[in-house]
Coordinates of C-alpha atoms in Angstrom, one line a residue:
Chain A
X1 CA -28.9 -25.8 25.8
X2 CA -31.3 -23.4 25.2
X3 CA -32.0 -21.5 21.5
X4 CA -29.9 -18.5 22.6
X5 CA -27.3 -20.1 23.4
X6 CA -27.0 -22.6 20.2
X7 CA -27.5 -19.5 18.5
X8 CA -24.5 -17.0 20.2
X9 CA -22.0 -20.1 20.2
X10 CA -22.9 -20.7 16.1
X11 CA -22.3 -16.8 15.5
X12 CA -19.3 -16.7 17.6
X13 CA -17.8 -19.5 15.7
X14 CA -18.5 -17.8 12.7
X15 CA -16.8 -14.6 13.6
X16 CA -13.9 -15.7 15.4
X17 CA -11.8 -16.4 12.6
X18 CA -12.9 -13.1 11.2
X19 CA -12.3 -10.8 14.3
X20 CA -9.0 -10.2 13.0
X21 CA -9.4 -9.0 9.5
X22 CA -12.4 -7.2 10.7
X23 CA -10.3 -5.0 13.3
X24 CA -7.6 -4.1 10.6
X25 CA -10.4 -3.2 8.1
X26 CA -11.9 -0.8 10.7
X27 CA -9.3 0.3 11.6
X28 CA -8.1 1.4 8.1
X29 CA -11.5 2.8 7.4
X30 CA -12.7 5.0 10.2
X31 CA -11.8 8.9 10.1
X32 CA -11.6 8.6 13.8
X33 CA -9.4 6.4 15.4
X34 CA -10.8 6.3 18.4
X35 CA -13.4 5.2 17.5
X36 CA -13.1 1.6 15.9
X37 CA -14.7 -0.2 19.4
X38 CA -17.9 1.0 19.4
X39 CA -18.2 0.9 15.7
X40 CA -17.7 -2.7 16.1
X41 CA -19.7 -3.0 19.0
X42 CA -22.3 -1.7 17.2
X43 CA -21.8 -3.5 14.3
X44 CA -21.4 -6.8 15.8
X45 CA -23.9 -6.5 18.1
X46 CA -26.7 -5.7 14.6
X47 CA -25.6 -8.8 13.0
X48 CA -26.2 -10.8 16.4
X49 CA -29.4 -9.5 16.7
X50 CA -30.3 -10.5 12.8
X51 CA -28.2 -13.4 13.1
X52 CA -31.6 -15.1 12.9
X53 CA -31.7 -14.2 9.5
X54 CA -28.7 -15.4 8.2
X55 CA -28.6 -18.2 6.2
X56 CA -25.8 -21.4 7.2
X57 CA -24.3 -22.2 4.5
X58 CA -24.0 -18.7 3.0
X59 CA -21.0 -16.3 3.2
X60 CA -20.8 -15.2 6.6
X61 CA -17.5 -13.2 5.9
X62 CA -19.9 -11.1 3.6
X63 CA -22.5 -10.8 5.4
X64 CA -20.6 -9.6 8.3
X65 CA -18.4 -7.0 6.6
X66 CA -21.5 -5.4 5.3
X67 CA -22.7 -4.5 9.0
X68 CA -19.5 -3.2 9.6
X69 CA -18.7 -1.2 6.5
X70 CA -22.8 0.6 7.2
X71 CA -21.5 1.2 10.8
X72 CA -18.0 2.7 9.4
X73 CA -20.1 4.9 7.0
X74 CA -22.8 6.0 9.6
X75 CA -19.4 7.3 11.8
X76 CA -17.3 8.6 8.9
X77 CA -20.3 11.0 7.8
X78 CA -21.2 11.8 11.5
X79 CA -17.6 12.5 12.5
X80 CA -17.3 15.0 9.1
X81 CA -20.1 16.5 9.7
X82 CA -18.8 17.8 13.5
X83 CA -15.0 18.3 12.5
X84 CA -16.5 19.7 9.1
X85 CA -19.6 21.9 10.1
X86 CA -20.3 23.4 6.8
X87 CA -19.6 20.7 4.5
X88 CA -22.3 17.9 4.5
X89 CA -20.2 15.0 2.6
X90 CA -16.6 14.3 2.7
X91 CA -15.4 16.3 0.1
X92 CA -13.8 14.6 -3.5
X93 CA -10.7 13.5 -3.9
X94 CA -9.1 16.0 -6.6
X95 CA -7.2 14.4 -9.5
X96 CA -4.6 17.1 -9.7
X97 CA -1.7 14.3 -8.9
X98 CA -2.8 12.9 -12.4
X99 CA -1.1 16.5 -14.1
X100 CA 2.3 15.5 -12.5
X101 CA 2.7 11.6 -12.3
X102 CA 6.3 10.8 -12.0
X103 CA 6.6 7.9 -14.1
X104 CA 10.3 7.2 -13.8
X105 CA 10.2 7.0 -10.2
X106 CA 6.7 4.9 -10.3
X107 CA 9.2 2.7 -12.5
X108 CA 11.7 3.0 -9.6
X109 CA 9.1 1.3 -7.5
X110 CA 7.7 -1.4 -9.5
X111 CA 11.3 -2.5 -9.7
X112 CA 11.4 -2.4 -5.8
X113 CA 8.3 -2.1 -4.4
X114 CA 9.5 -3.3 -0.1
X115 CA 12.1 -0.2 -0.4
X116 CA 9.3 2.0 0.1
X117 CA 6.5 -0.4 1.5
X118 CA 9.1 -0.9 4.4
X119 CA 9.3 2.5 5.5
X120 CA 5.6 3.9 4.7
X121 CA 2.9 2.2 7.0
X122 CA 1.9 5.9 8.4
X123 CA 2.5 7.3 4.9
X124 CA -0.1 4.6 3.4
X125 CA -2.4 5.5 6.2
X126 CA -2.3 8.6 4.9
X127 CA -2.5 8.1 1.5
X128 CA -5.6 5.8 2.5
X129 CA -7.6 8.6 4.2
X130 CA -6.6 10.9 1.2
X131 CA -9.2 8.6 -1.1
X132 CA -12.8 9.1 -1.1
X133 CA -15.1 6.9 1.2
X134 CA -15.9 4.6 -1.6
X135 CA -12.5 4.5 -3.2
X136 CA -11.3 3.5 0.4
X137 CA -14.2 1.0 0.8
X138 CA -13.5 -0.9 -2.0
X139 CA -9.7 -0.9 -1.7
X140 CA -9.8 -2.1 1.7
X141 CA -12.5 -4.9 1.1
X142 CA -10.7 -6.0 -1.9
X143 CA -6.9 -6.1 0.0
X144 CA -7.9 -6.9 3.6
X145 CA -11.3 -9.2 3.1
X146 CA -10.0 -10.6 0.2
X147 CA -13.8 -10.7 -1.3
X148 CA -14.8 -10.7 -5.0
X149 CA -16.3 -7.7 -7.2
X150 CA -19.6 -8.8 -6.8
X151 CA -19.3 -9.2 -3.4
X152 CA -17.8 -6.2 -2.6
X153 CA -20.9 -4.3 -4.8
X154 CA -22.8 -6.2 -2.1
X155 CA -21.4 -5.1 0.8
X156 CA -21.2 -1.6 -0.3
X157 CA -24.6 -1.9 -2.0
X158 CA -23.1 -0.3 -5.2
X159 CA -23.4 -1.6 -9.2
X160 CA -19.9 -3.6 -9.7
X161 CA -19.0 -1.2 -12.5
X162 CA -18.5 1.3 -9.8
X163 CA -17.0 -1.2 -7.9
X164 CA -14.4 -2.0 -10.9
X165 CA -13.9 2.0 -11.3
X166 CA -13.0 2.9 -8.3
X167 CA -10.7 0.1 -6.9
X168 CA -9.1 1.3 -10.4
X169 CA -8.5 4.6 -9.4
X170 CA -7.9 3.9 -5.4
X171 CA -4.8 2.1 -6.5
X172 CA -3.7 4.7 -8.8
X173 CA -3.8 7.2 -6.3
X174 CA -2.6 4.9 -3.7
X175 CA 0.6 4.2 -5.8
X176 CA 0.9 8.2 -6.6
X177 CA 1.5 9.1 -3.3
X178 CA 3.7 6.0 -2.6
X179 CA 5.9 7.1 -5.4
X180 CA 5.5 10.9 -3.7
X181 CA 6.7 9.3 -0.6
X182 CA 10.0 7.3 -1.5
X183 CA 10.5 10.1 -3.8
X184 CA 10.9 12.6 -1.1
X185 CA 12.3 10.4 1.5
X186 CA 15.3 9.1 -1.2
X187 CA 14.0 5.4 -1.1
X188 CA 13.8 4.9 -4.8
X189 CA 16.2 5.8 -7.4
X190 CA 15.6 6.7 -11.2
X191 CA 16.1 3.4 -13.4
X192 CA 19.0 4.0 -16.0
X193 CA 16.7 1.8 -18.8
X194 CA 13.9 2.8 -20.5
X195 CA 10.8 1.4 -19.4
X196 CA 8.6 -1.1 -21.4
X197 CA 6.2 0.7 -23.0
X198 CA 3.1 -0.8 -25.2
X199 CA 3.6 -0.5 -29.0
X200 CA 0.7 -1.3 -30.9
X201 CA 2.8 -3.1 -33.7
X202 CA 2.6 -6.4 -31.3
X203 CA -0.8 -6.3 -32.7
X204 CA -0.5 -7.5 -36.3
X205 CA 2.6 -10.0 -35.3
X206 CA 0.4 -11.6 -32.5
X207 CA -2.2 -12.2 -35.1
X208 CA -0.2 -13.6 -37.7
X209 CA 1.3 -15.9 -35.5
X210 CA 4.9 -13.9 -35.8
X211 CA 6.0 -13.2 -32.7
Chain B
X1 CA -8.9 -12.0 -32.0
X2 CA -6.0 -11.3 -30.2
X3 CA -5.1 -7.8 -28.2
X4 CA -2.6 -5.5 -28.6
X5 CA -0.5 -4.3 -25.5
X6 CA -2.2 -1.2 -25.2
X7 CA -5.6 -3.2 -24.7
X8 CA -3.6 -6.6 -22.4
X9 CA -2.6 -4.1 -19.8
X10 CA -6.0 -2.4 -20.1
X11 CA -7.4 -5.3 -18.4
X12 CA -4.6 -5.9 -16.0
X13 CA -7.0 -4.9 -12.6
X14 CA -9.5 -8.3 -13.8
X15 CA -6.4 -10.5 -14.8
X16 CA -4.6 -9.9 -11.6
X17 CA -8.0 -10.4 -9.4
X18 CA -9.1 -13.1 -10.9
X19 CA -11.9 -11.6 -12.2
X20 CA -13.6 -11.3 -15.9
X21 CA -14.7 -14.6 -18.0
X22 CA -12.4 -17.0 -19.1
X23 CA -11.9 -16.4 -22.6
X24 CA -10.2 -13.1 -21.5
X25 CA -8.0 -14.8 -19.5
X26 CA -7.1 -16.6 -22.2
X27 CA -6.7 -14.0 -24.7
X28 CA -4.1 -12.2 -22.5
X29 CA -2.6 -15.4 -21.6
X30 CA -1.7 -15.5 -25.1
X31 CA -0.2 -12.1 -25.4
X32 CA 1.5 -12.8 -22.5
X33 CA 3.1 -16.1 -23.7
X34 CA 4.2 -13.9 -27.1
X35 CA 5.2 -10.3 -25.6
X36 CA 7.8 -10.5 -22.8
X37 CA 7.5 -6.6 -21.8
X38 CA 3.7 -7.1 -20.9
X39 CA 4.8 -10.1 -19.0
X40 CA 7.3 -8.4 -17.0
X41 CA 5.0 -5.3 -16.8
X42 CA 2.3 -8.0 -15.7
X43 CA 4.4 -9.3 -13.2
X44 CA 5.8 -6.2 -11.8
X45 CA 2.3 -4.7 -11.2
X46 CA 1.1 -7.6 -9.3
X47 CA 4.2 -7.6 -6.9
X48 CA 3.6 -4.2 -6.2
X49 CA 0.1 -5.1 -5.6
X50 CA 0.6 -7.9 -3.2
X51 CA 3.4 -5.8 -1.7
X52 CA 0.6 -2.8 -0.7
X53 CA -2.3 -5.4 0.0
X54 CA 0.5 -7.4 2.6
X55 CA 1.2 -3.8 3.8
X56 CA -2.4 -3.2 4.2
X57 CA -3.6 -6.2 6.0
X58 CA -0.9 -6.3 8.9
X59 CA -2.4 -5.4 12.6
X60 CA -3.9 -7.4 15.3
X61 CA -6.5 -8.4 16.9
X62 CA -6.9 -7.2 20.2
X63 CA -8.2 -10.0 22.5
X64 CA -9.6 -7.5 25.2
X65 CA -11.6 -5.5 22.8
X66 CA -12.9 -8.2 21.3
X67 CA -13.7 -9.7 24.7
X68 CA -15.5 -7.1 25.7
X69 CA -17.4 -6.8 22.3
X70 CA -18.9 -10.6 22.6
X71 CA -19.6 -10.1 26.1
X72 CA -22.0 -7.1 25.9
X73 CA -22.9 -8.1 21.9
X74 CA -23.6 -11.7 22.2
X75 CA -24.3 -12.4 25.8
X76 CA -27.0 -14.7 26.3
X77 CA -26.7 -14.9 30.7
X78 CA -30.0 -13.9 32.6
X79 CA -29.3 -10.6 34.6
X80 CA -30.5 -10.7 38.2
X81 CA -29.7 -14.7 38.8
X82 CA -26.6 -14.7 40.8
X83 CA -27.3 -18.5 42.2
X84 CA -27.6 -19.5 38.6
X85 CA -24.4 -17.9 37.8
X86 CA -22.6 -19.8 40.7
X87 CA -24.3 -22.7 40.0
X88 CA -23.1 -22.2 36.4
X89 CA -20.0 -21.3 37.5
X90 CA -19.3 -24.6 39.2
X91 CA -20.9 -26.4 36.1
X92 CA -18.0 -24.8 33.7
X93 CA -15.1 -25.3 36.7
X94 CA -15.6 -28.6 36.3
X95 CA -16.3 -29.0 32.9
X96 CA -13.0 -27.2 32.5
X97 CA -11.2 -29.4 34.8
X98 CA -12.4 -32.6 32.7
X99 CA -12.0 -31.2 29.5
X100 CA -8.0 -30.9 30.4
X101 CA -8.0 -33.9 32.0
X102 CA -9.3 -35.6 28.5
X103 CA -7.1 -33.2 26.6
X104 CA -3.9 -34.5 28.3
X105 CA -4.8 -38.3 28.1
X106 CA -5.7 -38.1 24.5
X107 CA -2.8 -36.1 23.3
X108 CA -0.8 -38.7 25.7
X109 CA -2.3 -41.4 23.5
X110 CA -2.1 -39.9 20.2
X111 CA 0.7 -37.5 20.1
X112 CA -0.3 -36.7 16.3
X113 CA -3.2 -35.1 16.9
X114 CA -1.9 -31.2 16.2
X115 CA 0.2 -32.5 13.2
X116 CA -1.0 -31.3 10.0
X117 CA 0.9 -33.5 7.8
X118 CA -0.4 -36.5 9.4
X119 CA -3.5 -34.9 9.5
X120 CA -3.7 -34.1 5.9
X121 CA -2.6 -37.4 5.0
X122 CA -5.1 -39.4 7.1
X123 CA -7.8 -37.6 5.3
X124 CA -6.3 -37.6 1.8
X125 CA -6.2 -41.2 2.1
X126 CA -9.9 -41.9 3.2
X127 CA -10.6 -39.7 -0.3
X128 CA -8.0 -41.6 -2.5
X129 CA -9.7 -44.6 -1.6
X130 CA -13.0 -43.8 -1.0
X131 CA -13.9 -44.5 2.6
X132 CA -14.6 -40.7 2.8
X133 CA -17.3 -39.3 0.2
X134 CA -16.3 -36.5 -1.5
X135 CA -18.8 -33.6 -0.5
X136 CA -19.1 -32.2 -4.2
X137 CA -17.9 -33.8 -7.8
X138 CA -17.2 -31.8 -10.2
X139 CA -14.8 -31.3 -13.2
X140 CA -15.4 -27.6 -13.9
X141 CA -12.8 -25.1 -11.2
X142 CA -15.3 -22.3 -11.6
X143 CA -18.3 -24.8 -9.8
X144 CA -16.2 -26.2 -7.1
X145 CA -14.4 -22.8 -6.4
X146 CA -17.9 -21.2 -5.7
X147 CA -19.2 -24.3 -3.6
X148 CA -16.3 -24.2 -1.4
X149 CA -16.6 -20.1 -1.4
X150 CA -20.3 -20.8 0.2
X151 CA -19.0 -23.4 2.3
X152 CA -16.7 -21.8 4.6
X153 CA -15.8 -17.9 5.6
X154 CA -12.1 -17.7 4.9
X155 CA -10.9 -16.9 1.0
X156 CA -10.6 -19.6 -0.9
X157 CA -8.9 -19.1 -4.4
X158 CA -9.5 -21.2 -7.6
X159 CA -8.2 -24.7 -7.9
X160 CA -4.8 -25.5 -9.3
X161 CA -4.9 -24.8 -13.2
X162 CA -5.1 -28.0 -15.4
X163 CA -1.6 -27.1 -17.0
X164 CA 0.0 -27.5 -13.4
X165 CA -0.9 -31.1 -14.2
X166 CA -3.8 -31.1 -12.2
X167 CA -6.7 -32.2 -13.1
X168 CA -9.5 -31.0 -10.3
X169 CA -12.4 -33.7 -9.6
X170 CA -14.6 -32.5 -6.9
X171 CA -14.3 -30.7 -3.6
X172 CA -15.6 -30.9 0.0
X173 CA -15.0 -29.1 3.4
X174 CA -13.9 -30.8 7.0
X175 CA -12.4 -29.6 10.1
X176 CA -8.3 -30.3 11.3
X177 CA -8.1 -29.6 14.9
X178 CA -11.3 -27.7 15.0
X179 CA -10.2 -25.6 12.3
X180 CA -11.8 -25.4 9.1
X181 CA -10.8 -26.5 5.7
X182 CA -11.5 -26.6 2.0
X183 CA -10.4 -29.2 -0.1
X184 CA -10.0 -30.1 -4.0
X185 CA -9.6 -33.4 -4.7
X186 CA -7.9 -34.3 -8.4
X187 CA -5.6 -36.3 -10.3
X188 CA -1.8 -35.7 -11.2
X189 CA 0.0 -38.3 -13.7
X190 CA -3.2 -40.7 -13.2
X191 CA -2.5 -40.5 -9.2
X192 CA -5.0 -38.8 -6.7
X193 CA -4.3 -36.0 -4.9
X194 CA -5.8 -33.5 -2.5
X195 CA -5.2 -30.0 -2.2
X196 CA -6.2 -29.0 1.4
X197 CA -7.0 -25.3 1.8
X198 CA -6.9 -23.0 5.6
X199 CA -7.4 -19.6 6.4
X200 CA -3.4 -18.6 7.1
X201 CA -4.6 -17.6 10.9
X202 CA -5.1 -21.5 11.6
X203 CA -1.4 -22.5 11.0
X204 CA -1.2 -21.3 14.8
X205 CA -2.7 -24.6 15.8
X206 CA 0.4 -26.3 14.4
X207 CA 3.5 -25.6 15.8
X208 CA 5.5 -28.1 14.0
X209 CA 4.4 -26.7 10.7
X210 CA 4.4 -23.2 11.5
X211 CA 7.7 -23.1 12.4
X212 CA 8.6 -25.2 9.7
X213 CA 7.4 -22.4 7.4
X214 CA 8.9 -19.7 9.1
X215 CA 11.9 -21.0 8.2
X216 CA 11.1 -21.4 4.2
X217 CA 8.2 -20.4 1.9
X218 CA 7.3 -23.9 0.8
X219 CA 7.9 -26.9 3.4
X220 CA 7.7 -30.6 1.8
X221 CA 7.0 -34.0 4.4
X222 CA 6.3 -37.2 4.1
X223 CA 4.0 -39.8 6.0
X224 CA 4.1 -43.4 5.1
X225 CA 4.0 -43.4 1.1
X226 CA 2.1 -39.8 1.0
X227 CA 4.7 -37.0 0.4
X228 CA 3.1 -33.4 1.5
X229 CA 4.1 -29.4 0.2
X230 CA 2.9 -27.1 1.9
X231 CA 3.1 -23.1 2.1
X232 CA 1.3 -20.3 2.4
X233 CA -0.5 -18.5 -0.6
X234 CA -2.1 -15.2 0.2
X235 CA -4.6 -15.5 3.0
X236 CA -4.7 -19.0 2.7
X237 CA -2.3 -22.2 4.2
X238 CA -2.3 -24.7 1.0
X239 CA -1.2 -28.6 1.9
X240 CA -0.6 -30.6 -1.0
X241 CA -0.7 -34.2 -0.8
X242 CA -0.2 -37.4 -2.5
X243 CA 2.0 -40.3 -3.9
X244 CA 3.7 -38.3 -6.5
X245 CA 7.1 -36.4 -6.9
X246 CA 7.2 -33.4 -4.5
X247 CA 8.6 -31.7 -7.8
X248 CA 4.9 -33.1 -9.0
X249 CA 3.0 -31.4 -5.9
X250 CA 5.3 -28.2 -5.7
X251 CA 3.9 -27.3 -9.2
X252 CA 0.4 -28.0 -8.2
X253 CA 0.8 -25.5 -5.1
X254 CA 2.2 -22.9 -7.4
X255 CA -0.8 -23.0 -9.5
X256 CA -3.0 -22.6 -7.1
X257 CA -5.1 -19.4 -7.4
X258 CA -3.6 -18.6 -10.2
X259 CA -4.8 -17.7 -14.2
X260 CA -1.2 -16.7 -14.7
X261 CA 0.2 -19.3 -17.3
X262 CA 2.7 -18.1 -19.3
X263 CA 4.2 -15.0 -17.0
X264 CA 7.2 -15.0 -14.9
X265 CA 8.4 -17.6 -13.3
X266 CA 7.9 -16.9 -9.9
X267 CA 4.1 -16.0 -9.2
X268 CA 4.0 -13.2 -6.5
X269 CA 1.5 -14.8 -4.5
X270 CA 3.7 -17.4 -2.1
X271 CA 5.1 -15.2 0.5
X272 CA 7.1 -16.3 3.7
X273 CA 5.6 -16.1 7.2
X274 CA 5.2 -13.2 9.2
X275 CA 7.9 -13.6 11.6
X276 CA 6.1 -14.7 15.1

């Protein structure tokens, strides 16, 4: 068998398993739909070509999402820049929503999150493509690769401080507009309870052993 | 020094992704055990969590694109040899042809072969007893989660907390059916036991046990004197095996990737199967 050979059967064993979550992450990520084939194309076909380079024994599942999630970023920015001709980034994410969080009906949906999660899988996609590129990034890696912080500071070649603040704020916003959604669509109800708020009293009877 | 509420749910995002050093973990775990409305506020944040992720992860992989992908990515043929290419093509006709013809004679002789329980068990009993090395001894979760992390490309969580009873001894990585897997070996009550780890995309290679688990969230069997629990934990199939109570083994399973000792009962990470 020649060297070529051993070494497209060794990466194809290693990205089998991974073809899946890959495709759903793309997919999630990319501003254009259309275009999550030859992002992977081209992603897939840059590792292959530094496969060489990749150490056995070392996590492939990183290594791989981080040729995908530059080849997602390279098309995000490209495709912004044509549908978007004066802007030259992807503009921020406002925090407006933060003004007018509904926290009874947020209650509403911890208490019941499948009423809305049902019903919402275009809704999410929206709300996904409403975060910023990073916000999304990090989301994404964390719920569909499943990675660590520091692996997903890796992949996106940020600090993991940044990494910790803005999967912070991508599921705030994420569970904003699902509470947005089942608002307006009548899938969660206000609970008759009040909700359990902190009180900082639990303080001095946690320490003295009270409670 | 212990936290208030205000500061536990502060740190919820590290708690709930297993993240952040282990005296944290314990100094929530202890409000948690003392303040029931964090608990539940604990709890209830991490099923909405798993709810969204769950949400987030379904789709499919689409066989042509990816076969299109490998074959213009990864393709290692020569391009102007078209005698080489039906020469080759003859080679893999009948390389195919004996490959079945193997296939059926050796799943004619050994009709266990795609069984995971037996599978599991034939394994956790060359470990118990020592006829099998384990790959990598170690008392300590946080070394044998990351040697297993570097040792194969699905998630692999944490092993079972010692308060589940186990107590974790080393760990290794081997192959069922061609598909890879992560193990923990330990002790519970004094007895060995194995806690066999998959990427949840591999329970596909076992009928018997994926349909088992379509059915129920956690499936218990029993081969010889081994009894086996078994269900699916995030993105991961988790077999647990040994000669113990399946009450015994059923706890160690619940444990598994999880920091969350005193909180609700039911830990939000042991979902059913997708429906096929």
């Amino acid at each position: 068998m020649s060297p070529q050979k051993r070494k497209a059967d060794r990466f194809v064993e290693h990205l089998e398993p991974l073809q899946k979550a890959l495709e759903v992450y793309c997919r999630r990520c990319l501003s254009d739909a259309n275009a999550v084939e030859d992002v992977l194309q081209s992603a897939i076909g840059n590792a292959f070509r530094d496969f060489d380079l990749f150490a056995e024994g070392t996590n492939f599942r990183a290594w791989i999402f981080r040729y995908v999630n530059l080849e997602i970023k390279a098309t995000n920015r490209t495709f912004w820049a044509k549908s978007h001709a004066s802007l030259i980034e992807e503009p921020e994410a406002d925090d407006d929503w933060r003004l007018n969080f509904d926290e009874a009906h947020f209650d509403a949906l911890l208490d019941s999150p499948d009423a809305v999660l049902q019903h919402c899988d275009e809704a999410l996609a929206g709300a996904i493509s409403l975060l910023n590129p990073l916000e999304r990034s990090v989301l994404l890696l964390k719920a569909i690769g499943g990675f660590k912080y520091r692996e997903i500071a890796d992949i996106a070649g940020v600090p993991m401080g940044t990494v910790m603040s803005s999967l912070a704020r991508a599921r705030e916003r994420l569970r904003h507009q699902l509470v947005e959604y089942g608002r307006e669509h009548g899938l969660l109800s206000r609970p008759q309870t009040g909700k359990a708020a902190p009180h900082e009293n639990e303080t001095n009877d946690v320490e003295n052993g009270e409670a | 020094m212990s936290m208030n509420c205000e500061q536990t749910r502060q740190h919820w995002h590290l708690f709930h992704d297993s993240e952040g050093d282990a005296e944290l973990h314990q100094r929530i775990n202890e409000h948690l055990s003392m303040c029931p409305e964090c608990a539940r506020w604990f709890f209830q944040q991490s099923q909405l969590e798993e709810a969204v992720t769950e949400t987030l992860r379904q789709g499919e992989r689409t066989a042509d694109m990816w076969d299109r992908i490998s074959r213009r990515a990864v393709s290692t043929e020569p391009t102007a040899a078209r005698s080489r290419y039906l020469l080759g093509g003859i080679l893999v006709l009948a390389a195919s042809m004996l490959i079945v013809v193997s296939l059926v004679f050796w799943n004619a002789a050994d009709g266990s072969s795609r069984d995971l329980t037996t599978l599991s068990v034939g394994l956790h009993e060359k470990l118990a007893t020592g006829r099998e090395d384990v790959k990598f001894s170690s008392g300590s979760h946080i070394e044998i989660e990351e040697y297993l992390r570097r040792q194969v490309t699905f998630p692999v969580r944490c092993p079972p907390r010692e308060d589940a009873g186990f107590h974790a001894a080393g760990g290794g990585v081997c192959k069922f059916d061609q598909a890879p897997v992560a193990y923990v070996v330990g002790q519970v009550g004094g007895q060995r036991v194995s806690v066999f780890i998959m990427s949840r995309e591999s329970l596909s290679r076992f009928p018997e046990q994926q349909a088992a688990l379509q059915r129920r969230q956690i499936v218990s069997q029993q081969r010889g004197d081994c009894e086996v629990v078994m269900g699916e934990v995030n993105e991961n199939l988790v077999l647990v095996v040994g000669r113990v109570t399946t009450d015994q083994l059923d706890r160690v399973l619940k444990a598994y990737g999880s920091y969350h000792e005193h909180g609700p009962q039911v830990p939000p990470t042991h979902r059913a199967s997708d429906p096929a």
